[in-house]
Amino acid sequence: MRTARFESEFFDPAATLGCGQAFRYLPAEEGTLVLSAERACLLRREGDVTFLSAEEEDFAYFQRYFDLSRSYAEILARIGALGIPRLCEAAAFGKGIRILNQDPAETIVSFIVSQNNNIPRIRAILSRLCEALGEERSACGHGYFAFPRIERLAEQGEAFYASLGCGYRARYLAGTARLLAEEGTEKLAALPTSRLREALLRLPGVGPKVADCILLFAFRRTEAFPVDTWVEKAYRSLGGTLSGREKIAAALAEKFGDLSGYIQQYLFYFEREGGKERWHPSR
């Protein structure tokens, strides 16, 4: 196992896992076990330092997963230069957030499940899915279930997904899994953002907001600006007057360009958590 240390100022596990990007993490005695596709790593924070531990063969994967080669101090400086007080406050509050580079198939499935749902329920559904179809594995001294291969997901019908508690999303999951198994996700990554968004919108159950989340969290298109209830509230607090979340998302993406995804996360986290007791990933 390999361990590295990073400044917590720009890598806070609680903030990164608590801002709705990903849903597969488990409390562990040493910190938090973070699951991605078939891999796992351990995160723990001690004061001003965050420790990342992973098996040697998985370490580079998680360096990329947590975007650890990028300077978030530079991103914060660019946002500060915009001179928008509320935005500066949100960025300062959430500066420990890092935008994750997630497995595309897992992200697509996860955000279809996320529609009109809350984080504890999303996590529970995905956990049941992995236990039912995923390979049992171990890493960093912990056992876990990998995210199922897309071929395994495609073998299941609507009734299976309904049995996990997916509700109306069951039909979407069955249809999307079949399409992904037939077409894969590799070609999607090569598409320009506008065409990639169109391709995602053709998947059953993927609407504009879900497509923007997938663009940002699976394909690192930071020009995407997903808008949900919390971000719409933040938009109003910034003086925005547009109606309709698609219009709001398009306007904000145009205004902030490649900073959009970072700003979206800071605003979401600040609006949802700014007035609360600090969240912890074991909850």
PDB file of C-alpha atoms in Angstrom:
ATOM      1  CA  MET A   1       0.000   0.000   0.000  1.00  0.00           C
ATOM      2  CA  ARG A   2       1.188   3.527  -0.784  1.00  0.00           C
ATOM      3  CA  THR A   3       0.334   6.680   1.164  1.00  0.00           C
ATOM      4  CA  ALA A   4       0.812  10.335   0.253  1.00  0.00           C
ATOM      5  CA  ARG A   5      -0.010  13.531   2.122  1.00  0.00           C
ATOM      6  CA  PHE A   6      -1.604  16.709   0.803  1.00  0.00           C
ATOM      7  CA  GLU A   7      -2.556  20.074   2.279  1.00  0.00           C
ATOM      8  CA  SER A   8      -6.149  19.897   3.509  1.00  0.00           C
ATOM      9  CA  GLU A   9      -6.747  23.507   2.509  1.00  0.00           C
ATOM     10  CA  PHE A  10      -7.316  22.355  -1.070  1.00  0.00           C
ATOM     11  CA  PHE A  11      -8.169  18.691  -0.433  1.00  0.00           C
ATOM     12  CA  ASP A  12     -10.821  18.255   2.234  1.00  0.00           C
ATOM     13  CA  PRO A  13     -12.387  14.756   2.191  1.00  0.00           C
ATOM     14  CA  ALA A  14     -15.584  15.946   3.880  1.00  0.00           C
ATOM     15  CA  ALA A  15     -16.132  18.753   1.380  1.00  0.00           C
ATOM     16  CA  THR A  16     -15.145  16.694  -1.661  1.00  0.00           C
ATOM     17  CA  LEU A  17     -17.407  13.775  -0.759  1.00  0.00           C
ATOM     18  CA  GLY A  18     -20.170  15.957   0.652  1.00  0.00           C
ATOM     19  CA  CYS A  19     -20.962  18.014  -2.427  1.00  0.00           C
ATOM     20  CA  GLY A  20     -22.995  15.473  -4.379  1.00  0.00           C
ATOM     21  CA  GLN A  21     -20.400  14.370  -6.940  1.00  0.00           C
ATOM     22  CA  ALA A  22     -20.100  10.737  -5.891  1.00  0.00           C
ATOM     23  CA  PHE A  23     -22.033   8.379  -3.664  1.00  0.00           C
ATOM     24  CA  ARG A  24     -19.866   5.331  -2.967  1.00  0.00           C
ATOM     25  CA  TYR A  25     -17.868   5.770   0.240  1.00  0.00           C
ATOM     26  CA  LEU A  26     -17.895   3.961   3.572  1.00  0.00           C
ATOM     27  CA  PRO A  27     -16.740   4.873   7.070  1.00  0.00           C
ATOM     28  CA  ALA A  28     -13.578   3.066   8.146  1.00  0.00           C
ATOM     29  CA  GLU A  29     -11.600   3.103  11.389  1.00  0.00           C
ATOM     30  CA  GLU A  30      -8.736   4.851   9.586  1.00  0.00           C
ATOM     31  CA  GLY A  31     -10.946   7.413   7.796  1.00  0.00           C
ATOM     32  CA  THR A  32     -13.190   6.913   4.772  1.00  0.00           C
ATOM     33  CA  LEU A  33     -13.059   4.105   2.213  1.00  0.00           C
ATOM     34  CA  VAL A  34     -13.758   5.646  -1.204  1.00  0.00           C
ATOM     35  CA  LEU A  35     -14.964   3.299  -3.958  1.00  0.00           C
ATOM     36  CA  SER A  36     -14.658   3.918  -7.687  1.00  0.00           C
ATOM     37  CA  ALA A  37     -15.433   1.319 -10.358  1.00  0.00           C
ATOM     38  CA  GLU A  38     -13.594  -1.803  -9.118  1.00  0.00           C
ATOM     39  CA  ARG A  39     -11.037   0.093  -6.985  1.00  0.00           C
ATOM     40  CA  ALA A  40     -10.883   1.528  -3.463  1.00  0.00           C
ATOM     41  CA  CYS A  41      -8.707   3.908  -1.465  1.00  0.00           C
ATOM     42  CA  LEU A  42      -8.590   5.337   2.033  1.00  0.00           C
ATOM     43  CA  LEU A  43      -8.819   9.036   2.874  1.00  0.00           C
ATOM     44  CA  ARG A  44      -8.222  10.551   6.260  1.00  0.00           C
ATOM     45  CA  ARG A  45      -7.670  14.076   7.471  1.00  0.00           C
ATOM     46  CA  GLU A  46      -5.439  14.998  10.375  1.00  0.00           C
ATOM     47  CA  GLY A  47      -5.497  18.724  11.012  1.00  0.00           C
ATOM     48  CA  ASP A  48      -4.018  20.508   8.021  1.00  0.00           C
ATOM     49  CA  VAL A  49      -3.042  17.308   6.217  1.00  0.00           C
ATOM     50  CA  THR A  50      -5.089  14.859   4.142  1.00  0.00           C
ATOM     51  CA  PHE A  51      -3.670  11.365   3.659  1.00  0.00           C
ATOM     52  CA  LEU A  52      -4.486   9.261   0.595  1.00  0.00           C
ATOM     53  CA  SER A  53      -3.701   5.540   0.794  1.00  0.00           C
ATOM     54  CA  ALA A  54      -4.177   3.025  -2.023  1.00  0.00           C
ATOM     55  CA  GLU A  55      -2.733  -0.200  -3.301  1.00  0.00           C
ATOM     56  CA  GLU A  56       0.372   0.513  -5.391  1.00  0.00           C
ATOM     57  CA  GLU A  57      -1.341  -0.493  -8.638  1.00  0.00           C
ATOM     58  CA  ASP A  58      -4.298   1.811  -7.907  1.00  0.00           C
ATOM     59  CA  PHE A  59      -2.424   4.868  -6.656  1.00  0.00           C
ATOM     60  CA  ALA A  60      -2.116   6.654 -10.007  1.00  0.00           C
ATOM     61  CA  TYR A  61      -5.819   6.011 -10.643  1.00  0.00           C
ATOM     62  CA  PHE A  62      -6.774   7.828  -7.447  1.00  0.00           C
ATOM     63  CA  GLN A  63      -4.321  10.654  -8.072  1.00  0.00           C
ATOM     64  CA  ARG A  64      -6.280  11.302 -11.253  1.00  0.00           C
ATOM     65  CA  TYR A  65      -9.633  10.565  -9.579  1.00  0.00           C
ATOM     66  CA  PHE A  66      -9.042  13.349  -7.047  1.00  0.00           C
ATOM     67  CA  ASP A  67      -7.457  15.645  -9.656  1.00  0.00           C
ATOM     68  CA  LEU A  68      -4.328  15.981  -7.549  1.00  0.00           C
ATOM     69  CA  SER A  69      -2.062  17.305 -10.282  1.00  0.00           C
ATOM     70  CA  ARG A  70      -4.087  20.521 -10.598  1.00  0.00           C
ATOM     71  CA  SER A  71      -3.501  23.729  -8.610  1.00  0.00           C
ATOM     72  CA  TYR A  72      -6.790  24.708  -7.004  1.00  0.00           C
ATOM     73  CA  ALA A  73      -5.107  27.787  -5.558  1.00  0.00           C
ATOM     74  CA  GLU A  74      -4.901  29.073  -9.149  1.00  0.00           C
ATOM     75  CA  ILE A  75      -8.584  28.281  -9.704  1.00  0.00           C
ATOM     76  CA  LEU A  76      -9.521  30.169  -6.529  1.00  0.00           C
ATOM     77  CA  ALA A  77      -7.405  33.114  -7.659  1.00  0.00           C
ATOM     78  CA  ARG A  78      -9.199  33.229 -11.012  1.00  0.00           C
ATOM     79  CA  ILE A  79     -12.573  33.150  -9.271  1.00  0.00           C
ATOM     80  CA  GLY A  80     -11.475  35.880  -6.863  1.00  0.00           C
ATOM     81  CA  ALA A  81     -10.458  38.053  -9.816  1.00  0.00           C
ATOM     82  CA  LEU A  82     -14.097  38.052 -10.965  1.00  0.00           C
ATOM     83  CA  GLY A  83     -14.844  40.345  -8.044  1.00  0.00           C
ATOM     84  CA  ILE A  84     -18.223  38.845  -7.062  1.00  0.00           C
ATOM     85  CA  PRO A  85     -18.433  38.927  -3.228  1.00  0.00           C
ATOM     86  CA  ARG A  86     -20.985  36.130  -2.770  1.00  0.00           C
ATOM     87  CA  LEU A  87     -19.048  33.900  -5.140  1.00  0.00           C
ATOM     88  CA  CYS A  88     -15.766  34.642  -3.358  1.00  0.00           C
ATOM     89  CA  GLU A  89     -17.407  33.706  -0.055  1.00  0.00           C
ATOM     90  CA  ALA A  90     -18.693  30.413  -1.485  1.00  0.00           C
ATOM     91  CA  ALA A  91     -15.305  29.557  -2.985  1.00  0.00           C
ATOM     92  CA  ALA A  92     -13.521  30.285   0.294  1.00  0.00           C
ATOM     93  CA  PHE A  93     -16.007  28.084   2.176  1.00  0.00           C
ATOM     94  CA  GLY A  94     -15.662  25.161  -0.243  1.00  0.00           C
ATOM     95  CA  LYS A  95     -12.044  25.494  -1.345  1.00  0.00           C
ATOM     96  CA  GLY A  96     -11.277  21.982  -0.098  1.00  0.00           C
ATOM     97  CA  ILE A  97     -13.516  20.529  -2.830  1.00  0.00           C
ATOM     98  CA  ARG A  98     -11.827  18.804  -5.739  1.00  0.00           C
ATOM     99  CA  ILE A  99     -13.696  17.914  -8.926  1.00  0.00           C
ATOM    100  CA  LEU A 100     -13.571  14.136  -9.321  1.00  0.00           C
ATOM    101  CA  ASN A 101     -12.645  12.235 -12.483  1.00  0.00           C
ATOM    102  CA  GLN A 102     -15.052   9.321 -12.254  1.00  0.00           C
ATOM    103  CA  ASP A 103     -15.730   6.177 -14.258  1.00  0.00           C
ATOM    104  CA  PRO A 104     -18.215   7.165 -17.014  1.00  0.00           C
ATOM    105  CA  ALA A 105     -20.519   4.126 -16.793  1.00  0.00           C
ATOM    106  CA  GLU A 106     -20.716   4.328 -13.002  1.00  0.00           C
ATOM    107  CA  THR A 107     -21.390   8.057 -13.143  1.00  0.00           C
ATOM    108  CA  ILE A 108     -24.156   7.686 -15.733  1.00  0.00           C
ATOM    109  CA  VAL A 109     -25.900   5.006 -13.671  1.00  0.00           C
ATOM    110  CA  SER A 110     -25.405   6.942 -10.412  1.00  0.00           C
ATOM    111  CA  PHE A 111     -26.901  10.164 -11.724  1.00  0.00           C
ATOM    112  CA  ILE A 112     -29.895   8.420 -13.263  1.00  0.00           C
ATOM    113  CA  VAL A 113     -30.498   7.022  -9.762  1.00  0.00           C
ATOM    114  CA  SER A 114     -29.992  10.522  -8.317  1.00  0.00           C
ATOM    115  CA  GLN A 115     -33.015  12.050 -10.059  1.00  0.00           C
ATOM    116  CA  ASN A 116     -35.537  13.392  -7.527  1.00  0.00           C
ATOM    117  CA  ASN A 117     -33.659  11.548  -4.822  1.00  0.00           C
ATOM    118  CA  ASN A 118     -31.615  12.301  -1.711  1.00  0.00           C
ATOM    119  CA  ILE A 119     -28.017  11.326  -1.054  1.00  0.00           C
ATOM    120  CA  PRO A 120     -28.626   8.660   1.651  1.00  0.00           C
ATOM    121  CA  ARG A 121     -31.172   6.894  -0.563  1.00  0.00           C
ATOM    122  CA  ILE A 122     -28.945   7.131  -3.651  1.00  0.00           C
ATOM    123  CA  ARG A 123     -26.075   5.613  -1.695  1.00  0.00           C
ATOM    124  CA  ALA A 124     -28.291   2.798  -0.408  1.00  0.00           C
ATOM    125  CA  ILE A 125     -29.562   1.903  -3.894  1.00  0.00           C
ATOM    126  CA  LEU A 126     -26.048   1.870  -5.350  1.00  0.00           C
ATOM    127  CA  SER A 127     -24.821  -0.241  -2.447  1.00  0.00           C
ATOM    128  CA  ARG A 128     -27.559  -2.820  -3.095  1.00  0.00           C
ATOM    129  CA  LEU A 129     -26.708  -2.793  -6.795  1.00  0.00           C
ATOM    130  CA  CYS A 130     -23.029  -3.493  -6.105  1.00  0.00           C
ATOM    131  CA  GLU A 131     -23.805  -6.207  -3.571  1.00  0.00           C
ATOM    132  CA  ALA A 132     -26.138  -7.918  -6.054  1.00  0.00           C
ATOM    133  CA  LEU A 133     -23.939  -7.780  -9.165  1.00  0.00           C
ATOM    134  CA  GLY A 134     -20.474  -6.549  -8.245  1.00  0.00           C
ATOM    135  CA  GLU A 135     -17.369  -8.608  -7.653  1.00  0.00           C
ATOM    136  CA  GLU A 136     -16.313  -8.962  -4.022  1.00  0.00           C
ATOM    137  CA  ARG A 137     -12.845  -7.450  -3.622  1.00  0.00           C
ATOM    138  CA  SER A 138     -10.474  -6.078  -0.987  1.00  0.00           C
ATOM    139  CA  ALA A 139      -8.059  -3.157  -0.819  1.00  0.00           C
ATOM    140  CA  CYS A 140      -6.279  -1.307   1.965  1.00  0.00           C
ATOM    141  CA  GLY A 141      -7.306  -4.048   4.378  1.00  0.00           C
ATOM    142  CA  HIS A 142     -11.030  -3.646   3.677  1.00  0.00           C
ATOM    143  CA  GLY A 143     -13.543  -5.759   1.790  1.00  0.00           C
ATOM    144  CA  TYR A 144     -16.057  -4.166  -0.558  1.00  0.00           C
ATOM    145  CA  PHE A 145     -18.143  -4.808  -3.659  1.00  0.00           C
ATOM    146  CA  ALA A 146     -16.958  -3.379  -6.976  1.00  0.00           C
ATOM    147  CA  PHE A 147     -19.288  -1.488  -9.243  1.00  0.00           C
ATOM    148  CA  PRO A 148     -20.758  -4.068 -11.662  1.00  0.00           C
ATOM    149  CA  ARG A 149     -19.404  -4.377 -15.179  1.00  0.00           C
ATOM    150  CA  ILE A 150     -21.763  -2.783 -17.659  1.00  0.00           C
ATOM    151  CA  GLU A 151     -22.353  -6.195 -19.291  1.00  0.00           C
ATOM    152  CA  ARG A 152     -23.758  -7.482 -15.996  1.00  0.00           C
ATOM    153  CA  LEU A 153     -25.990  -4.448 -15.689  1.00  0.00           C
ATOM    154  CA  ALA A 154     -27.259  -4.944 -19.239  1.00  0.00           C
ATOM    155  CA  GLU A 155     -28.336  -8.498 -18.469  1.00  0.00           C
ATOM    156  CA  GLN A 156     -30.888  -7.242 -15.952  1.00  0.00           C
ATOM    157  CA  GLY A 157     -34.427  -6.181 -16.745  1.00  0.00           C
ATOM    158  CA  GLU A 158     -36.624  -3.469 -15.296  1.00  0.00           C
ATOM    159  CA  ALA A 159     -37.929  -5.784 -12.548  1.00  0.00           C
ATOM    160  CA  PHE A 160     -34.430  -6.244 -11.137  1.00  0.00           C
ATOM    161  CA  TYR A 161     -33.810  -2.507 -10.840  1.00  0.00           C
ATOM    162  CA  ALA A 162     -37.260  -2.018  -9.349  1.00  0.00           C
ATOM    163  CA  SER A 163     -36.395  -4.629  -6.699  1.00  0.00           C
ATOM    164  CA  LEU A 164     -33.496  -2.407  -5.588  1.00  0.00           C
ATOM    165  CA  GLY A 165     -35.883   0.460  -4.873  1.00  0.00           C
ATOM    166  CA  CYS A 166     -35.199   2.444  -8.051  1.00  0.00           C
ATOM    167  CA  GLY A 167     -38.870   3.166  -8.690  1.00  0.00           C
ATOM    168  CA  TYR A 168     -39.639   4.790 -12.039  1.00  0.00           C
ATOM    169  CA  ARG A 169     -35.885   4.956 -12.730  1.00  0.00           C
ATOM    170  CA  ALA A 170     -35.794   1.150 -13.170  1.00  0.00           C
ATOM    171  CA  ARG A 171     -36.902   1.361 -16.801  1.00  0.00           C
ATOM    172  CA  TYR A 172     -34.283   4.012 -17.536  1.00  0.00           C
ATOM    173  CA  LEU A 173     -31.488   2.004 -15.922  1.00  0.00           C
ATOM    174  CA  ALA A 174     -32.325  -1.155 -17.854  1.00  0.00           C
ATOM    175  CA  GLY A 175     -32.441   0.734 -21.159  1.00  0.00           C
ATOM    176  CA  THR A 176     -29.301   2.772 -20.593  1.00  0.00           C
ATOM    177  CA  ALA A 177     -27.296  -0.260 -19.434  1.00  0.00           C
ATOM    178  CA  ARG A 178     -28.167  -2.079 -22.656  1.00  0.00           C
ATOM    179  CA  LEU A 179     -27.101   0.896 -24.775  1.00  0.00           C
ATOM    180  CA  LEU A 180     -23.829   1.344 -22.914  1.00  0.00           C
ATOM    181  CA  ALA A 181     -23.053  -2.357 -23.220  1.00  0.00           C
ATOM    182  CA  GLU A 182     -23.615  -2.167 -26.986  1.00  0.00           C
ATOM    183  CA  GLU A 183     -21.825   1.116 -27.639  1.00  0.00           C
ATOM    184  CA  GLY A 184     -19.359   1.547 -24.757  1.00  0.00           C
ATOM    185  CA  THR A 185     -18.221   4.891 -23.358  1.00  0.00           C
ATOM    186  CA  GLU A 186     -14.810   5.220 -25.022  1.00  0.00           C
ATOM    187  CA  LYS A 187     -16.110   7.028 -28.106  1.00  0.00           C
ATOM    188  CA  LEU A 188     -18.036   9.486 -25.936  1.00  0.00           C
ATOM    189  CA  ALA A 189     -14.860  10.862 -24.376  1.00  0.00           C
ATOM    190  CA  ALA A 190     -13.543  11.928 -27.796  1.00  0.00           C
ATOM    191  CA  LEU A 191     -16.605  14.028 -28.633  1.00  0.00           C
ATOM    192  CA  PRO A 192     -16.642  17.827 -28.288  1.00  0.00           C
ATOM    193  CA  THR A 193     -18.791  18.954 -25.382  1.00  0.00           C
ATOM    194  CA  SER A 194     -21.863  19.955 -27.389  1.00  0.00           C
ATOM    195  CA  ARG A 195     -21.989  16.612 -29.199  1.00  0.00           C
ATOM    196  CA  LEU A 196     -21.222  14.688 -26.029  1.00  0.00           C
ATOM    197  CA  ARG A 197     -24.138  16.393 -24.300  1.00  0.00           C
ATOM    198  CA  GLU A 198     -26.428  15.448 -27.208  1.00  0.00           C
ATOM    199  CA  ALA A 199     -25.249  11.831 -26.982  1.00  0.00           C
ATOM    200  CA  LEU A 200     -25.895  11.725 -23.235  1.00  0.00           C
ATOM    201  CA  LEU A 201     -29.378  13.187 -23.677  1.00  0.00           C
ATOM    202  CA  ARG A 202     -30.243  10.266 -25.948  1.00  0.00           C
ATOM    203  CA  LEU A 203     -29.738   7.828 -23.064  1.00  0.00           C
ATOM    204  CA  PRO A 204     -32.973   6.804 -21.297  1.00  0.00           C
ATOM    205  CA  GLY A 205     -33.469   8.812 -18.120  1.00  0.00           C
ATOM    206  CA  VAL A 206     -30.802  11.417 -18.849  1.00  0.00           C
ATOM    207  CA  GLY A 207     -32.216  14.930 -18.888  1.00  0.00           C
ATOM    208  CA  PRO A 208     -30.370  18.264 -19.085  1.00  0.00           C
ATOM    209  CA  LYS A 209     -29.307  18.496 -15.444  1.00  0.00           C
ATOM    210  CA  VAL A 210     -28.164  14.866 -15.269  1.00  0.00           C
ATOM    211  CA  ALA A 211     -26.290  15.290 -18.560  1.00  0.00           C
ATOM    212  CA  ASP A 212     -24.470  18.321 -17.146  1.00  0.00           C
ATOM    213  CA  CYS A 213     -23.501  16.357 -14.020  1.00  0.00           C
ATOM    214  CA  ILE A 214     -22.126  13.523 -16.156  1.00  0.00           C
ATOM    215  CA  LEU A 215     -20.239  15.998 -18.359  1.00  0.00           C
ATOM    216  CA  LEU A 216     -18.594  17.518 -15.302  1.00  0.00           C
ATOM    217  CA  PHE A 217     -17.936  14.522 -13.059  1.00  0.00           C
ATOM    218  CA  ALA A 218     -17.165  11.791 -15.620  1.00  0.00           C
ATOM    219  CA  PHE A 219     -15.756  13.666 -18.616  1.00  0.00           C
ATOM    220  CA  ARG A 220     -14.173  16.704 -16.908  1.00  0.00           C
ATOM    221  CA  ARG A 221     -16.037  19.232 -19.015  1.00  0.00           C
ATOM    222  CA  THR A 222     -15.710  22.077 -16.531  1.00  0.00           C
ATOM    223  CA  GLU A 223     -17.661  24.375 -18.835  1.00  0.00           C
ATOM    224  CA  ALA A 224     -20.815  22.503 -17.705  1.00  0.00           C
ATOM    225  CA  PHE A 225     -22.963  24.131 -15.010  1.00  0.00           C
ATOM    226  CA  PRO A 226     -25.544  21.726 -13.520  1.00  0.00           C
ATOM    227  CA  VAL A 227     -28.450  23.569 -11.919  1.00  0.00           C
ATOM    228  CA  ASP A 228     -30.588  22.009  -9.187  1.00  0.00           C
ATOM    229  CA  THR A 229     -32.655  23.516  -6.384  1.00  0.00           C
ATOM    230  CA  TRP A 230     -29.603  24.620  -4.383  1.00  0.00           C
ATOM    231  CA  VAL A 231     -27.804  26.166  -7.347  1.00  0.00           C
ATOM    232  CA  GLU A 232     -30.968  27.947  -8.443  1.00  0.00           C
ATOM    233  CA  LYS A 233     -31.194  29.452  -4.947  1.00  0.00           C
ATOM    234  CA  ALA A 234     -27.574  30.538  -5.215  1.00  0.00           C
ATOM    235  CA  TYR A 235     -28.285  32.057  -8.620  1.00  0.00           C
ATOM    236  CA  ARG A 236     -31.106  34.116  -7.097  1.00  0.00           C
ATOM    237  CA  SER A 237     -28.797  35.256  -4.286  1.00  0.00           C
ATOM    238  CA  LEU A 238     -26.430  36.542  -6.987  1.00  0.00           C
ATOM    239  CA  GLY A 239     -29.268  38.627  -8.420  1.00  0.00           C
ATOM    240  CA  GLY A 240     -30.194  36.325 -11.311  1.00  0.00           C
ATOM    241  CA  THR A 241     -33.639  36.820 -12.826  1.00  0.00           C
ATOM    242  CA  LEU A 242     -33.940  34.127 -15.516  1.00  0.00           C
ATOM    243  CA  SER A 243     -36.652  31.469 -15.204  1.00  0.00           C
ATOM    244  CA  GLY A 244     -36.099  27.803 -16.042  1.00  0.00           C
ATOM    245  CA  ARG A 245     -33.079  25.800 -14.974  1.00  0.00           C
ATOM    246  CA  GLU A 246     -31.926  25.051 -18.515  1.00  0.00           C
ATOM    247  CA  LYS A 247     -31.796  28.763 -19.277  1.00  0.00           C
ATOM    248  CA  ILE A 248     -30.015  29.451 -15.999  1.00  0.00           C
ATOM    249  CA  ALA A 249     -27.459  26.690 -16.684  1.00  0.00           C
ATOM    250  CA  ALA A 250     -26.775  27.991 -20.196  1.00  0.00           C
ATOM    251  CA  ALA A 251     -26.389  31.577 -18.997  1.00  0.00           C
ATOM    252  CA  LEU A 252     -24.032  30.660 -16.160  1.00  0.00           C
ATOM    253  CA  ALA A 253     -21.945  28.402 -18.397  1.00  0.00           C
ATOM    254  CA  GLU A 254     -21.608  31.208 -20.915  1.00  0.00           C
ATOM    255  CA  LYS A 255     -20.667  33.701 -18.204  1.00  0.00           C
ATOM    256  CA  PHE A 256     -18.063  31.583 -16.394  1.00  0.00           C
ATOM    257  CA  GLY A 257     -16.655  29.387 -19.195  1.00  0.00           C
ATOM    258  CA  ASP A 258     -14.189  26.745 -18.028  1.00  0.00           C
ATOM    259  CA  LEU A 259     -14.590  27.874 -14.405  1.00  0.00           C
ATOM    260  CA  SER A 260     -18.263  26.869 -14.464  1.00  0.00           C
ATOM    261  CA  GLY A 261     -17.909  23.421 -12.914  1.00  0.00           C
ATOM    262  CA  TYR A 262     -15.777  24.672 -10.026  1.00  0.00           C
ATOM    263  CA  ILE A 263     -18.110  27.582  -9.360  1.00  0.00           C
ATOM    264  CA  GLN A 264     -21.130  25.297  -9.490  1.00  0.00           C
ATOM    265  CA  GLN A 265     -19.642  23.055  -6.806  1.00  0.00           C
ATOM    266  CA  TYR A 266     -18.688  25.955  -4.558  1.00  0.00           C
ATOM    267  CA  LEU A 267     -22.147  27.518  -4.844  1.00  0.00           C
ATOM    268  CA  PHE A 268     -23.955  24.196  -4.319  1.00  0.00           C
ATOM    269  CA  TYR A 269     -21.921  23.317  -1.246  1.00  0.00           C
ATOM    270  CA  PHE A 270     -22.118  26.800   0.244  1.00  0.00           C
ATOM    271  CA  GLU A 271     -25.863  27.102  -0.286  1.00  0.00           C
ATOM    272  CA  ARG A 272     -26.561  23.670   1.177  1.00  0.00           C
ATOM    273  CA  GLU A 273     -23.976  23.506   3.966  1.00  0.00           C
ATOM    274  CA  GLY A 274     -22.954  27.083   4.736  1.00  0.00           C
ATOM    275  CA  GLY A 275     -25.283  27.520   7.668  1.00  0.00           C
ATOM    276  CA  LYS A 276     -25.007  24.000   9.041  1.00  0.00           C
ATOM    277  CA  GLU A 277     -22.704  22.062  11.301  1.00  0.00           C
ATOM    278  CA  ARG A 278     -19.843  20.692   9.208  1.00  0.00           C
ATOM    279  CA  TRP A 279     -20.719  17.460   7.437  1.00  0.00           C
ATOM    280  CA  HIS A 280     -18.596  14.338   7.892  1.00  0.00           C
ATOM    281  CA  PRO A 281     -18.358  11.515   5.304  1.00  0.00           C
ATOM    282  CA  SER A 282     -19.193   8.829   7.896  1.00  0.00           C
ATOM    283  CA  ARG A 283     -22.757  10.160   8.087  1.00  0.00           C
TER     284      ARG A 283
END
